[in-house]
Short mmCIF file of C-alpha atoms in Angstrom, two decimals:
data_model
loop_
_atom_site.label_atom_id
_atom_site.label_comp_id
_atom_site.label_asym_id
_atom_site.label_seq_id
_atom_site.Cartn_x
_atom_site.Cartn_y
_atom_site.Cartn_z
CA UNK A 6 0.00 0.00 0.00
CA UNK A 7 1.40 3.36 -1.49
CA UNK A 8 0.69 6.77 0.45
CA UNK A 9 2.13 9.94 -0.52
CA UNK A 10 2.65 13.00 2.01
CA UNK A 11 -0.59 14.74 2.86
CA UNK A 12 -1.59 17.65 0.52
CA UNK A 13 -4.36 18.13 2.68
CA UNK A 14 -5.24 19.49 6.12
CA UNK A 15 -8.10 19.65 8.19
CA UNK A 16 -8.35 21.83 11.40
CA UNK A 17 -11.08 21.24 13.94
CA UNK A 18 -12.56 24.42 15.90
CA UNK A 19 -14.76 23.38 18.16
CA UNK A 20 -16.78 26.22 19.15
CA UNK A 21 -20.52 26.90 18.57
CA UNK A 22 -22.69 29.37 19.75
CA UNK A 23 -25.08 26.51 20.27
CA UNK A 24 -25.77 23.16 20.32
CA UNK A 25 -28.33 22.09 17.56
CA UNK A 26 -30.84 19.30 18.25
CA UNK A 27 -29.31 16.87 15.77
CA UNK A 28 -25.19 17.60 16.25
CA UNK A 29 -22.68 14.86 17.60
CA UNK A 30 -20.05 16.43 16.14
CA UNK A 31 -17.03 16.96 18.45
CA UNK A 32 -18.43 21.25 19.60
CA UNK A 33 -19.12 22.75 22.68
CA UNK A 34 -20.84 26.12 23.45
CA UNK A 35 -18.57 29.12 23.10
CA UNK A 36 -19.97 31.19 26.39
CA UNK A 37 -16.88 30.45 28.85
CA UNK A 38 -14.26 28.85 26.55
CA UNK A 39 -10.85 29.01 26.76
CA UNK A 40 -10.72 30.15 22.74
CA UNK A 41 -7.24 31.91 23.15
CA UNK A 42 -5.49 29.11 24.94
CA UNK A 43 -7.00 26.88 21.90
CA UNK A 44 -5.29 28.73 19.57
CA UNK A 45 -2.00 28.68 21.62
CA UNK A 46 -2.60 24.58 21.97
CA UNK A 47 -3.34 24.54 17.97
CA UNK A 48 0.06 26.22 16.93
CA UNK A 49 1.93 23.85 19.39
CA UNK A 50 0.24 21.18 17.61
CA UNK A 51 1.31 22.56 14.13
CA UNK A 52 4.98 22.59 15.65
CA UNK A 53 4.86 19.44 16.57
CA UNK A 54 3.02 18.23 13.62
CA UNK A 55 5.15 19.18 10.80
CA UNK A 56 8.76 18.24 13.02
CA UNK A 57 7.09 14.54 13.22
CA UNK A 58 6.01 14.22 9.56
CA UNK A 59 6.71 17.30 7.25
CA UNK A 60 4.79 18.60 4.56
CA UNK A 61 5.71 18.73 1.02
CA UNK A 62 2.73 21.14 -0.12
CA UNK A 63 -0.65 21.93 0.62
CA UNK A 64 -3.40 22.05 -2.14
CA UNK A 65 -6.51 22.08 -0.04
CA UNK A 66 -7.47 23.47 3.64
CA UNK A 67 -10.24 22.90 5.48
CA UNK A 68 -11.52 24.21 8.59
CA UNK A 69 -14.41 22.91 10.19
CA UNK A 70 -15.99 22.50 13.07
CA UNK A 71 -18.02 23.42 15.41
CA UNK A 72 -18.15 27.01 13.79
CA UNK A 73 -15.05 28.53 13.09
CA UNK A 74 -16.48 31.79 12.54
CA UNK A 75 -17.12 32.72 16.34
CA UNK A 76 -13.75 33.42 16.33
CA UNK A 77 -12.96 37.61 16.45
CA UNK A 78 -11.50 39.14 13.60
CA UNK A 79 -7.78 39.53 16.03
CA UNK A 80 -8.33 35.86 16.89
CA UNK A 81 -9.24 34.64 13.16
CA UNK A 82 -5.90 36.98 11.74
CA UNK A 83 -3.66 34.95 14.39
CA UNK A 84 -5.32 31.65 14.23
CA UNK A 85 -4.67 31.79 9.93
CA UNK A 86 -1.08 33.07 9.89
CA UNK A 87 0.30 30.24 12.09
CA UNK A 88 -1.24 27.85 9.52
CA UNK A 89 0.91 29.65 6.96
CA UNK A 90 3.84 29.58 9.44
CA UNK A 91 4.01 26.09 10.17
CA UNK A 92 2.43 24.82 5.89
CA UNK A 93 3.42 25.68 2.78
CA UNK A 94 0.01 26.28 1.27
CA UNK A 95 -0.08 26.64 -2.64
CA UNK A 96 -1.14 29.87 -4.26
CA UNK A 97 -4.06 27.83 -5.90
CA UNK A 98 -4.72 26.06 -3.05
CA UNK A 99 -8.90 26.06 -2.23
CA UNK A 100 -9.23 27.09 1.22
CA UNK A 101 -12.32 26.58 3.00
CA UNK A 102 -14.04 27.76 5.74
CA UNK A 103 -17.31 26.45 7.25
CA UNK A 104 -19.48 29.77 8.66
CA UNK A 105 -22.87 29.58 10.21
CA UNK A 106 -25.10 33.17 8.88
CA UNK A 107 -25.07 35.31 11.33
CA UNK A 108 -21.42 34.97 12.20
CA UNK A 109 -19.77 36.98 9.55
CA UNK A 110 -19.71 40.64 9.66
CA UNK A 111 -17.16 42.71 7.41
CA UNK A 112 -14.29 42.61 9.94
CA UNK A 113 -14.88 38.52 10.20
CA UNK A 114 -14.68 38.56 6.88
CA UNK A 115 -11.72 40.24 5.44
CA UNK A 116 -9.49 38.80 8.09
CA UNK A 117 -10.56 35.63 6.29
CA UNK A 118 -10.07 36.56 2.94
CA UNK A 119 -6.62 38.33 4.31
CA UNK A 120 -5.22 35.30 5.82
CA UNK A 121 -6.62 33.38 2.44
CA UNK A 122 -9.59 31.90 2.83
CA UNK A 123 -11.12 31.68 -0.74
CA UNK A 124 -14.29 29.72 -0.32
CA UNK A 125 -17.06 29.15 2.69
CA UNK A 126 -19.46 26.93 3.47
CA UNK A 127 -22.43 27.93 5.51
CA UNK A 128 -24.46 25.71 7.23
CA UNK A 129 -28.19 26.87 6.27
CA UNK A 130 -30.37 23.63 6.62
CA UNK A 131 -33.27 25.18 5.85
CA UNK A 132 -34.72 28.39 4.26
CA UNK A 133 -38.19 27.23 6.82
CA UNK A 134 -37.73 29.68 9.74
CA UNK A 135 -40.18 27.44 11.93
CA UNK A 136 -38.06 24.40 10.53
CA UNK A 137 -34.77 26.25 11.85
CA UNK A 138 -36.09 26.81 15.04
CA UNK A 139 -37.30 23.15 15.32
CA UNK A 140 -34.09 21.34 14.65
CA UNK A 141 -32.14 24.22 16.90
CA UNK A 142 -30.88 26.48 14.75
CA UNK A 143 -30.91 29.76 16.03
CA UNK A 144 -29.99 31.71 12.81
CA UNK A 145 -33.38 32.72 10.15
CA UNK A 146 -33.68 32.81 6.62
CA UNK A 147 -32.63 36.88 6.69
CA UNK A 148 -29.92 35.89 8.60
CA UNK A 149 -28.54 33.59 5.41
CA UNK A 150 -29.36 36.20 2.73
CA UNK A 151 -27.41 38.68 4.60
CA UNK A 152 -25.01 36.81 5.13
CA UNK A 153 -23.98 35.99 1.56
CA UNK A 154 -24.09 39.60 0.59
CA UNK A 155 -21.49 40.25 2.75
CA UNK A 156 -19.11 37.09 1.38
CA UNK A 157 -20.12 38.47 -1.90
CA UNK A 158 -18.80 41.98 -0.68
CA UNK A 159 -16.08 40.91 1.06
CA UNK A 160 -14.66 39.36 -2.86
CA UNK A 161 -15.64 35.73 -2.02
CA UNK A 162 -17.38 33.66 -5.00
CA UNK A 163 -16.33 30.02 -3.89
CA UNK A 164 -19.86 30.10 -1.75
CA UNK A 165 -21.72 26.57 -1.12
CA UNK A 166 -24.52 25.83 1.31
CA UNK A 167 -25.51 22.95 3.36
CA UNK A 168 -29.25 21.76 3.33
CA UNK A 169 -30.88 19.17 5.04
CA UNK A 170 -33.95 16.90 4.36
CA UNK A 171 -35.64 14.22 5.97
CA UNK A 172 -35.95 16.53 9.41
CA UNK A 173 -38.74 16.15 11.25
CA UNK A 174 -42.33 18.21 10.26
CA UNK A 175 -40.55 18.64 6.82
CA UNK A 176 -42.64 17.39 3.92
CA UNK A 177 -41.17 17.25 -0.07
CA UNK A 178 -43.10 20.48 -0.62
CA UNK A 179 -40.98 22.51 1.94
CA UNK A 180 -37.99 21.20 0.73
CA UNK A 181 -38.74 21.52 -2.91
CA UNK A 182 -39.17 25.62 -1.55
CA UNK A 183 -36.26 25.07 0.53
CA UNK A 184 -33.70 24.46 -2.44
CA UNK A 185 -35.73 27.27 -4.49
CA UNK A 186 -34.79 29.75 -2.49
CA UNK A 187 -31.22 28.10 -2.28
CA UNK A 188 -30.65 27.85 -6.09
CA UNK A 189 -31.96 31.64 -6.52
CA UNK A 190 -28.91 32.76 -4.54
CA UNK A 191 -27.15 31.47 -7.93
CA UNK A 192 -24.25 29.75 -5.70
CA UNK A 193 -21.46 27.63 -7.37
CA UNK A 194 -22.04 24.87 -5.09
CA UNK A 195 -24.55 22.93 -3.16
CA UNK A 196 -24.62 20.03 -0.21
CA UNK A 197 -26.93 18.37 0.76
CA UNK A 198 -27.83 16.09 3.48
CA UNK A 199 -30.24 13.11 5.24
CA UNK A 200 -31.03 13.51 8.48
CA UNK A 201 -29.26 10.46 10.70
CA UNK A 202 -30.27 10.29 14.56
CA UNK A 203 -26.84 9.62 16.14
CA UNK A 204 -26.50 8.98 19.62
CA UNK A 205 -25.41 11.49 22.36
CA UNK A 206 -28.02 14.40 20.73
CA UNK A 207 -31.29 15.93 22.02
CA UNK A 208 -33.30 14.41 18.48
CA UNK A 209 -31.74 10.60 20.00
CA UNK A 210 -33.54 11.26 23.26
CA UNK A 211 -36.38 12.25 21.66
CA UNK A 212 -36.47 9.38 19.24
CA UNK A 213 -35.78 6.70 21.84
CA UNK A 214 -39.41 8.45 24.10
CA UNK A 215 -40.97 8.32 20.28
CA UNK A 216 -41.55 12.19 20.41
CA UNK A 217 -39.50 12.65 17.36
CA UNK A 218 -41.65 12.44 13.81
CA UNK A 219 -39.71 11.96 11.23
CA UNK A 220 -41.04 11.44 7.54
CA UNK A 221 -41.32 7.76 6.29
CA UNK A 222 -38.38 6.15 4.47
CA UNK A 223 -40.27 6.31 1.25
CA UNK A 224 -41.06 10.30 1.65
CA UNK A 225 -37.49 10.22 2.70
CA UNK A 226 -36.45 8.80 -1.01
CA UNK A 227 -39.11 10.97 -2.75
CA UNK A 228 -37.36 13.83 -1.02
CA UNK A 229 -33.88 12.75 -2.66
CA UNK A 230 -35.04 12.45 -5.85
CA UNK A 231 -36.78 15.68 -5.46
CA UNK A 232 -33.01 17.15 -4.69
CA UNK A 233 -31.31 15.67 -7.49
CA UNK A 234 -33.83 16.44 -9.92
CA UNK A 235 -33.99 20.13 -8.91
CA UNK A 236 -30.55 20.60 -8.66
CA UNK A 237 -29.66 18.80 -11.31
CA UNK A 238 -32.16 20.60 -13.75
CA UNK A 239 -30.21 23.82 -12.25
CA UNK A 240 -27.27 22.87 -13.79
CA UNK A 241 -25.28 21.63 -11.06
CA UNK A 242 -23.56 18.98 -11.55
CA UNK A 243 -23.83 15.74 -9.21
CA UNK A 244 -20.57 14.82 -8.54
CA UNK A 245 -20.79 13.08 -5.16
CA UNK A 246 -24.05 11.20 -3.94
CA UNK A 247 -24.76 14.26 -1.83
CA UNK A 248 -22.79 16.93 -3.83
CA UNK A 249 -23.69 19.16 -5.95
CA UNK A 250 -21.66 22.04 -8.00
CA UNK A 251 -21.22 24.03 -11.55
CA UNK A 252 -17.85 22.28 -13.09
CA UNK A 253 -14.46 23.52 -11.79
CA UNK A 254 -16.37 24.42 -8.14
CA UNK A 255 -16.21 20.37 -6.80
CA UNK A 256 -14.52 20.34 -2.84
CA UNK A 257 -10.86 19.65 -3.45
CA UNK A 258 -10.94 19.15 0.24
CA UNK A 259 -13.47 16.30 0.40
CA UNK A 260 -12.22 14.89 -2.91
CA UNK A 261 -9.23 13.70 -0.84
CA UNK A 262 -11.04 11.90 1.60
CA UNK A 263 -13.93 9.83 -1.57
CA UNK A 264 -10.37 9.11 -3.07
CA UNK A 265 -8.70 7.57 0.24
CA UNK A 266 -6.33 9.97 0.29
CA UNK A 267 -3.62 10.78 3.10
CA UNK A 268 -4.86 13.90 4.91
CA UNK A 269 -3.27 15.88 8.54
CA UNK A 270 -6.07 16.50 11.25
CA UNK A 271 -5.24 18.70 13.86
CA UNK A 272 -7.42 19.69 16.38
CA UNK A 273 -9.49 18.53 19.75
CA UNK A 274 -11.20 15.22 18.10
CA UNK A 275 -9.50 15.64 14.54
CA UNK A 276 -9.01 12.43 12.28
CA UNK A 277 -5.73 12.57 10.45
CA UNK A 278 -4.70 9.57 7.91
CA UNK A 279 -0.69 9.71 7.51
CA UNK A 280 1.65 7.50 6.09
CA UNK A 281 -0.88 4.09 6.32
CA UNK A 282 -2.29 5.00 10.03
CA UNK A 283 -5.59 6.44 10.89
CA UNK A 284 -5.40 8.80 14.50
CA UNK A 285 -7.91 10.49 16.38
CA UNK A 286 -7.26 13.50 18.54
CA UNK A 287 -8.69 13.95 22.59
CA UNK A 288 -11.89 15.56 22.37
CA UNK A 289 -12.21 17.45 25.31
CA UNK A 290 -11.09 21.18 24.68
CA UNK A 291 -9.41 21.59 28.29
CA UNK A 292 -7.85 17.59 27.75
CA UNK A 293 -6.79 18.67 24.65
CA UNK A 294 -4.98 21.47 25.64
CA UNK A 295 -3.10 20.64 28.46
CA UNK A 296 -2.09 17.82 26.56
CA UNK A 297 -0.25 19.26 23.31
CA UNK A 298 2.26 20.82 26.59
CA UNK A 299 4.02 17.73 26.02
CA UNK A 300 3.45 15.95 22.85
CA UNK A 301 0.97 15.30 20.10
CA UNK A 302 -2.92 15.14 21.63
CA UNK A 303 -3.54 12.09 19.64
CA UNK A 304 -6.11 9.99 21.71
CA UNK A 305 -5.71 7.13 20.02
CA UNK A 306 -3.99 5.48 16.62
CA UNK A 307 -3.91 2.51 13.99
CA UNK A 308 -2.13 1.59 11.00
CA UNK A 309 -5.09 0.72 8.13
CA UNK A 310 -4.64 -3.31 7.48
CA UNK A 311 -4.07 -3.08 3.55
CA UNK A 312 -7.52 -4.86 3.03
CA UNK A 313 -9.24 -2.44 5.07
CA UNK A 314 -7.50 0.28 2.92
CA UNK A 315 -8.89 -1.70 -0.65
CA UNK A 316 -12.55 -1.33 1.24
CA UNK A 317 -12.13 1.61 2.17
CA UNK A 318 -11.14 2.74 -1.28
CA UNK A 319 -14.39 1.02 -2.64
CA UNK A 320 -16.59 2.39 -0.44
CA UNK A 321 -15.62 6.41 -0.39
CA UNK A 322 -14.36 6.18 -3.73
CA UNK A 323 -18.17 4.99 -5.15
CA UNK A 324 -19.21 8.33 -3.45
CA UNK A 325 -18.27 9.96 -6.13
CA UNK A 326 -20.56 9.87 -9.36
CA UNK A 327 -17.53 9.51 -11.81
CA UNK A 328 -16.64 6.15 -9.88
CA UNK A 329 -12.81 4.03 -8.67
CA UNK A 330 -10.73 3.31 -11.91
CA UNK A 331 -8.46 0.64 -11.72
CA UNK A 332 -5.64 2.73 -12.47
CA UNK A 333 -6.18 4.64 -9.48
CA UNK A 334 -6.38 1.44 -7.10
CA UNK A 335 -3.17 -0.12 -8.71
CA UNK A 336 -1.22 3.23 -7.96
CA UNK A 337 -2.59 2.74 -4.13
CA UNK A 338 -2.11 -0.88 -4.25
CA UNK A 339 0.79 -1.93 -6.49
CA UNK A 340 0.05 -5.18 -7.53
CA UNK A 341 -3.25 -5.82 -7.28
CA UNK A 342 -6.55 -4.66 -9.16
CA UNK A 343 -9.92 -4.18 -8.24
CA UNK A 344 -11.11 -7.59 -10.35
CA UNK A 345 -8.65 -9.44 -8.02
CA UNK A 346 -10.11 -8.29 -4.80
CA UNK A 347 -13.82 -8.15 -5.76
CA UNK A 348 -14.38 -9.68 -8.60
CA UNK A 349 -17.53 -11.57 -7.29
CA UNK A 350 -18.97 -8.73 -5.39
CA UNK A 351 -18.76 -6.11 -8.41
CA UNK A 352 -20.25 -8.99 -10.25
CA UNK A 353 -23.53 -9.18 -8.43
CA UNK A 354 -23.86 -5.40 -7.89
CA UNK A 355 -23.59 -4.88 -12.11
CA UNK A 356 -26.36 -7.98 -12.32
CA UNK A 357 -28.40 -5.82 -10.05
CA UNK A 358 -27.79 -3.06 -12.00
CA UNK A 359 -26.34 -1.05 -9.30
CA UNK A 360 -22.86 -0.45 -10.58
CA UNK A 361 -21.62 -0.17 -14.26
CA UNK A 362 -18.53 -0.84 -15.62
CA UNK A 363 -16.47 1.45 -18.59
CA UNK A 364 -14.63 -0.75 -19.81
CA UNK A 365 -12.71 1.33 -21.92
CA UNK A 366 -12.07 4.03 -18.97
CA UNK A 367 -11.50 0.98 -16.64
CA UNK A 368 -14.00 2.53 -14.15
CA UNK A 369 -16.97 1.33 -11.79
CA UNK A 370 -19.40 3.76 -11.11
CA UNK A 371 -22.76 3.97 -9.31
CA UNK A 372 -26.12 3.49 -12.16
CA UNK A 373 -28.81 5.50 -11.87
CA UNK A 374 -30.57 2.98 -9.54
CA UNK A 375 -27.71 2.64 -7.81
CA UNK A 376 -27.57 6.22 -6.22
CA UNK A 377 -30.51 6.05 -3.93
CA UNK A 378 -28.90 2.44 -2.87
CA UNK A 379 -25.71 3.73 -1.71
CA UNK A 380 -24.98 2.16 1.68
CA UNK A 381 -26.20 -1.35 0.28
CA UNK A 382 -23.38 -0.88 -2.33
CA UNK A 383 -20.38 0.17 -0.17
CA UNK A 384 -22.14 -2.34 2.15
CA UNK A 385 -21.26 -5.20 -0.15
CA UNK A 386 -17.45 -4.48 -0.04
CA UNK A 387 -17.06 -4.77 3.27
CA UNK A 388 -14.60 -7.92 4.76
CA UNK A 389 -14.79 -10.33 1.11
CA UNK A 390 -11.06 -10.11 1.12
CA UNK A 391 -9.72 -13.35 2.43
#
């Protein structure tokens, strides 16, 4: 198994100003946070980062969260010059930022596009105010228009928007007005995403009493095809089961992760995947400070099994619409092809017309059918290698 030196990083801020209904992600409310000592904790962490396993180059940055942008304008300026301190980012790299509306004023914003952020990502959900308000959102539809005037002031055109479907109370109707509204903002790129219940959240509570109403799985499905044909018949291009964007405006970022790419995390509870091992970082923002005193904050770490690596290819890489090539697998696995490792199991999914294969480009890709099917096709590469 072949793995080159990470061209791209990921950096967790785990701030919010609240915690919505639905979020396990790895955030805690801002009110009371040690944000400065964070950002003291995340250079040391750089430091220490780039001594253990240098970078070559950078192409793509992401920064997620959390939401990045409750960071001040001082404290955004500092946090994005020690990334260029520590990385050598390329001048084309794509930068990204996620940003929830409300949170970026003028000054927020050109300390971002000073310290070279060149595309954001706001989380919008929903352009339902009562819909907002039910899944804990505490930003409104005025709050997301004004939000992307001011990117658009500010000189930033790499714009995309999260939406969600499947929430509960939200019928195809309200999303079909939902992504409306979204696709008259005339943005370059679009995400969106199903509902899933995790564990840890107020909506699991909720759903384990059965006072949580969600639609059925089949309104669920009518709602996806509802998104794809809208967006679709917009002219954005479905690249990625739940991606959407005009051609040249794909993520770069998350490109690297459907391919199986190396990437750096840093970051309380960031993943990294370097040199053949997967880490995870200590969650806890006090934990996670105190502990990158001493060393890296990495809670805990593996080296990827080179069959787990060949699923693992399969299953992000059918993510995306184009498909795996088995060029592409041979460079990650010299010596071995995608016939040779799942022959049989490609085999079934093109009798069920769920994949097709180019022969001529080499490629597997999802079908048409397939799309809606997605988890029952990465499902099917899962531990077949002897």
């Amino acid at each position: 198994m072949q793995q080159s030196t990470p061209q791209a990083l990921y950096i967790h801020i785990p701030f919010c100003t609240n915690k919505c209904f639905y979020c396990d992600f790895n955030s805690y409310v801002l009110q009371g946070q040690p944000v400065d000592d964070y950002l003291d904790a995340l250079e040391r962490e750089m430091a220490e980062t780039v001594r253990h396993q240098p970078p070559a180059r950078i192409s793509t940055v992401f920064v997620g969260g959390g939401t990045p942008t409750v960071l001040t304008p001082t404290q955004m300026t500092r946090f994005l010059a020690a990334i260029r301190k520590y990385f050598p980012i390329d001048e084309d790299a794509e930068f990204s930022m996620e940003a929830n509306p409300g949170t970026t004023d003028a000054d927020k914003l050109a300390a971002m596009k000073a310290g070279g952020v060149n595309r954001i990502s706001f989380g919008v959900q929903s352009f339902d105010n009562q819909l907002l308000s039910r899944i804990g959102r505490i930003h409104d539809v005025d709050d997301v228009y004004r939000s992307i005037d001011n990117a658009r002031a500010a000189g930033f055109t790499n714009l995309s928007i999260d939406l969600m479907f499947g929430l509960p109370g939200q019928t195809e109707e309200t999303l079909r007005d939902s992504i409306e509204r979204a696709l008259a903002l005339d943005l370059p790129h679009y995400s969106l995403y199903g509902l899933k219940v995790e564990e840890n959240t107020l909506f699991h509570k909720l759903y384990e009493r059965n006072e949580l109403v969600l639609p059925s799985e089949e309104d669920e499905l009518a709602m996806y095809l509802t998104i794809m044909e809208q967006l679709t018949g917009a002219g954005r291009n479905q690249y990625e089961i739940s991606n959407f964007a005009l051609p040249g405006y794909e993520s770069r970022h998350n490109t690297t992760y459907w391919r199986n790419e190396a990437y750096y995390g840093l970051g309380a509870g960031a993943h990294g995947y370097v040199d053949g091992v997967r880490h995870m970082n200590i969650r806890g923002v006090q934990p996670y400070i105190d502990a990158t005193r001493n060393r890296l904050p990495i809670l805990e770490q593996r080296p990827v099994e080179e069959a787990e690596a060949m699923e693992d290819f399969m299953m992000v890489g059918l993510r995306l619409l184009e498909g795996v090539t088995e060029a592409d697998f041979s460079r990650q696995f010299p010596g071995h092809t995608i016939q040779s490792k799942f022959g049989p199991a490609i085999q079934r999914l093109v009798d069920e017309k769920l994949l097709q294969h180019d022969a001529a480009a080499g490629s597997y890709r999802l079908t048409a059918e397939g799309i809606p099917l997605g988890n029952e096709v990465f499902g099917a590469f899962i531990g077949v290698i002897a």
